[in-house]
Amino acid sequence: MSYNINKKGYYGKFGGAFIPEMLYPNVEELRQNYIKVMAEPDFQREFNLLLKDYVGRPSPLYFAKRLSDKYNTKIYLKREDLNHTGAHKINNTIGQILMAKRLGKHRIIAETGAGQHGVATATVCALMGLECIVYMGEIDIARQAPNVARMKMLGATVVPALSGSRTLKDATNEAIRDWINNPVDTHYIIGSVVGPHPYPDMVARFQSVVSEEIQWQLKEQEGTSKPDYVVACVGGGSNAAGAYYHFLEDTNVNLIAVEAAGLGVDSGESAATSVLGREGIIHGSKTLLMQTKDGQITEPYSISAGLDYPGVGPMHAHLYTSGRAEFISITDDEAMAAGLKLCKLEGIIPAIESSHALAIFEKKTFNPNDIVVLSLSGRGDKDLETYINHFKL
Ligand SMILES: *Cc1c(COP(=O)(O)O)cnc(C)c1O
């Protein structure tokens, strides 16, 4: 069995491009060109230079000694939190803005929920001098004022989505409508390994720099390029896809995906998409998503805005159903406690998304000689208020 994408754009039975006919030309143009463009030496050169000098890559692979001592195993943190803009999302937006330029697009649209992807997109648009329009639910705009301000400072136009629940899925509908109306000059930057083919594969390839670095960094420190475990939190699945990428077909490397259980998997207030989800179509691809009996998408909940997504990318749906990855659900409280523990033990304040991944060490025992690489997807600055309220700091 393969865990990578096949020629038709599927991971097992998940993926594909379920899109309105009017979107077909845009998606098809991307599908026909993305591999070719990414392989061009000139593209590679520009992408790698920006990852190095603008993003600050390679991100360190840090041996967390005190954390390792506490859990009696070898824990390495892949420090995506040290990237420019504070998370892994910038790896993808840099890749896609270069792709847009090569395809002759000069207008960029995106949708955002918590605002992290909006900020990463506005950042690269400023970098390249391209027009940037970010759709965001009216409710989210009110909840995420600092990120709205960041986007505006970076020169983006933030357009409120006023329909439906006025959150992420409504912003997505607005972005898709915009793209249909502007098929020639506009590129739609999707922020995770979701959406119609080729997006999940394209985003995974841009994020795969993470596992490429893990291989040589681990070789330097441990004399082997293969960890025993790779651990990552999963919202849509892009930081996990990047951390897993070069290990997907090597089943000696165990993959652990951590989803947000919110108040508890069975509480009705959760974002544990794979465990709770059923097959369906969201955002143009067939995958696992949380839905009612009659197929209405269920509103997800997590204390972490970045994991609060009702679906999961098709790669992860396949990793779940095939058993290639182990899926673990972590509650709000478990994640918050693990985040605070990292602060005290290592002097690193993690994003609450990443804190979910860290919480598995309380649930699962590893052998003393196991090498566990954990994707520390982002830093906690953006989450300070949530930490303050939770711990009454
Ligand atoms: C957005 C985000 C996530 C979740 O997105 P994935 O596509 O699943 O990686 C995780 N961590 C951080 C810090 C984020 O900003």
PDB file of C-alpha atoms in Angstrom, residues 1-5 11 201 204 211 240-241 243-253 255 315-316 318-319 324-325:
ATOM      1  CA  MET A   1       0.000   0.000   0.000  1.00  0.00           C
ATOM      2  CA  SER A   2       1.167   3.527  -0.768  1.00  0.00           C
ATOM      3  CA  TYR A   3       0.604   6.439   1.556  1.00  0.00           C
ATOM      4  CA  ASN A   4       1.397   9.062  -1.019  1.00  0.00           C
ATOM      5  CA  ILE A   5      -0.888  10.545  -3.614  1.00  0.00           C
ATOM      6  CA  TYR A  11      -4.741   8.945  -1.102  1.00  0.00           C
ATOM      7  CA  ASP A 201      -0.188  17.350  -2.527  1.00  0.00           C
ATOM      8  CA  ALA A 204       2.530  18.702   1.491  1.00  0.00           C
ATOM      9  CA  SER A 211      11.123  16.087   7.235  1.00  0.00           C
ATOM     10  CA  ALA A 240       2.028  16.776  10.227  1.00  0.00           C
ATOM     11  CA  ALA A 241       2.255  16.185   6.458  1.00  0.00           C
ATOM     12  CA  ALA A 243       6.998  16.222   9.357  1.00  0.00           C
ATOM     13  CA  TYR A 244       5.892  12.806   8.017  1.00  0.00           C
ATOM     14  CA  TYR A 245       6.582  13.335   4.322  1.00  0.00           C
ATOM     15  CA  HIS A 246       9.914  11.571   3.813  1.00  0.00           C
ATOM     16  CA  PHE A 247       8.951   8.806   6.256  1.00  0.00           C
ATOM     17  CA  LEU A 248       5.500   7.976   4.826  1.00  0.00           C
ATOM     18  CA  GLU A 249       6.543   4.792   3.025  1.00  0.00           C
ATOM     19  CA  ASP A 250       9.000   3.626   5.717  1.00  0.00           C
ATOM     20  CA  THR A 251       6.830   1.740   8.180  1.00  0.00           C
ATOM     21  CA  ASN A 252       9.731   1.405  10.642  1.00  0.00           C
ATOM     22  CA  VAL A 253       9.044   5.044  11.425  1.00  0.00           C
ATOM     23  CA  LEU A 255       3.598   8.208  12.879  1.00  0.00           C
ATOM     24  CA  MET A 315      -3.725  12.211   3.386  1.00  0.00           C
ATOM     25  CA  HIS A 316      -4.635  11.986   7.055  1.00  0.00           C
ATOM     26  CA  HIS A 318      -6.006   7.637   4.570  1.00  0.00           C
ATOM     27  CA  LEU A 319      -3.361   7.402   7.318  1.00  0.00           C
ATOM     28  CA  ARG A 324      -0.443   3.779   9.106  1.00  0.00           C
ATOM     29  CA  ALA A 325      -0.644   6.531  11.736  1.00  0.00           C
TER      30      ALA A 325
END
